[in-house]
């Protein structure tokens, strides 16, 4: 810290970051604070949400790329808006990030940007992964390893993948200026050390901030309800819940699997408002599961902690890990995750 | 050295130089020495000596030096028989003077020429080079000349090495560097020579500017790296290149701190130290670029940022990303932009404020007071937003009571909060991120962890509508307030006092800066005043309840009255149209307190209220027009009510008749015989010991004292006694609120019913 010299204390500026300057222009910083106030003074989540529709994918979506995003476990992060990010510079970013990773891996050895390394970084856009036209385009970053052998079929292996997206991010988009690109949800698949290196590069280059996005039990229950409510042609997995009982020396996990059609039937019995899920319905749905379990095992699940929810749509872990199974509901799942990420960065 | 002694020396030298004109040679060294500003660099020895001796000794030394330099300049005299002896003598002279006082730049110029031209043998050259210690500065020309000698090839490898070591060691003392920088390519080529490489690397490290970093040089350095492996000196230069041209090169230095350049300076360590002391002041701080790992922290973090606050780096990377499409205007504007790394002083900031290259991570401004100035006056929204996001997220991530407690981490968080608070104090302004952080974290706070920091954050909440922030902040704080110890209550009151002061200061500045505009939200003066008055009322409620909870603790009351000392003076001190009185619970607690200092403070506050209200009344009469800020008659009535009660108790011995009224029957039931007198300045429990001391002072032999005897003349003596005991508040109160008539026990008070 520099020493603050009392003698050079700053004359106060009338132009400084003060409410009325901003009220008049209704500036972004003020909007930001307003939205934080709103968030904190009311119940954090709206009491009702839409049941995901299957028709939400934009027309220009690349199905091959969507398939690539499914059936993988992603670690979730929230991300503050990227400053001066430009979609036209993706090639340049690849080169820079490539050199950065190589330099990080061999600490102390300098590398030339653009040199041919044994790894390759590819930035590419994920067309169509957005909720509204206002949402910025999602993009994907892949780290591939190039095999050393100059053989004919140089099959490059994917070392790490991460993608950035924003689905129905209006509440965030309204509070930042055009210098920023809002992609509040970041999903990574690969070693933590790679994520750290790449995250650091993004933080240094675009002045953004990554934070791990955990999902609490309250939000997991919402996911359980919303995903059970989705109409499915055929179910690929059973509906399963995992509760954790905090006891020593080892915690005890309780797994509770239900046939997906039974779960849907239960949901239909508690569900009243068409097309929407309400807080009461979520509570009721979970209470039914609890009382059913209690009748059989005399264990109050409500006293334990919900740590994982898996359905045919997707599965989510409280640590902030998610796996999406059904491409029809990809956007719906991402919309809720975006909402959670935005809540975290507010 | 005291300034007086220094003065003497100057005189001495001036005289010397005048008296010894004939000795001046072609060297213009004397001119330099004559300059009074340089004179202090001349010898410090023999401070006790009489001036004459000192002068003489100095004279001799200088003469010898001139001769020695002259000798070297001419070159070795082949014919002389005792040439070795003469040479040795002159060398010694030069060495002695150099190590003691340093050499003038002209002398260095000559001797450098001698050493590198190969007139003498290698050993002599080495000795000369080693004593090239400047008294103040080295001229750039000398260095350029010296470098040109190197090209002639007259000196040995070891002399070359020594020269570069010397150049690196003395780099900060070279008066200009523009010419030397033009030789950049020449120095760069020398990297090829293995023996020179480490020292040339160091020199280049000191010399490199952004424009020196070229792709072909980057490639050359990388080739060298490939040839020599990971050499620390190469690493340092490479990382500097990366710093200037992140689009060309990438390098990440190991976390553990390393010495990148060694041995360059230690030959001259003591001389450099002495020189720095001599040069204190005029020589500007040399520009030192920090390597990324300079501030290493023991704690290893997952995301490899080494500290919570990012290192200051220009944002050249993002700018150069779109290099190919960069237009001509971009190029031009970029060349004019001012890199942060060169920002050293406030004047520099002022000159370059329009073209400052901002840091790549805005959070790094927290570590730079100069950039905090910038943040303070910048209107650029993205800058503020970037800072807002960074600070909000970092606070949230670092906040310890979100996570498992960890001592090491806790201290780190405390330090981080301290840094933020220092910045806020420096700017005299709160950050929105901190306010948002308080919204989220106050409900989870235990009231203990980082208490002092947390309450300071509260006092720096930016001014805003009180009713809007109340449920988010103050109501949550109140829960902790009521359930915590008296010390916590006092600290909360203290921080609320500071909050009030910050709001008032800001509002008072703001109102005088611009006319109040009518904007939809709470930006009118009336709205602002309303917000402040709500804050004061809120603290009033807190205080009243706290007094009950803490059974009228004197300690607590002090903190409450401190708050009202700010409140009572708003109209006069801050020139804001607001007077809010204290609630009865506080007023009567203070009036009936057993502590004289409390009563004294109360008197002072009442006196200030009186002044403020009188001033307000006067202004209203002058302005005549009805303004929305005329205080309601209720405020005046309330004040008069308090004043009457107070005068009734302390002065006229008619308590509870006017002001607060208590049925005399009830008072009689208390069984106090003379209740009427029992609260006046003599009998009031908090003054009783003063009264007794006063009487004992009057007549020390008296066995029994009768305090009721204080009346008439004695009453005024007693008052003087009280005033002399430091009860200034009481003095001011009585002077302003009580009229002395010629009758000694004055009863008339001027409580201005016309209010």
PDB file of C-alpha atoms in Angstrom, chain A residues 2 13 106 126 188 271 311 317 341:
ATOM      1  CA  UNK A   2       1.319   3.405  -0.812  1.00  0.00           C
ATOM      2  CA  UNK A  13     -15.466  16.441  -6.576  1.00  0.00           C
ATOM      3  CA  UNK A 106       6.712 -24.229 -17.788  1.00  0.00           C
ATOM      4  CA  UNK A 126     -22.014 -21.417 -29.707  1.00  0.00           C
ATOM      5  CA  UNK A 188     -15.821 -25.909 -17.103  1.00  0.00           C
ATOM      6  CA  UNK A 271     -49.361 -28.985  -9.581  1.00  0.00           C
ATOM      7  CA  UNK A 311     -33.557 -36.475 -13.338  1.00  0.00           C
ATOM      8  CA  UNK A 317     -24.856 -31.370  -7.160  1.00  0.00           C
ATOM      9  CA  UNK A 341     -25.185 -16.844 -11.294  1.00  0.00           C
TER      10      UNK A 341
END
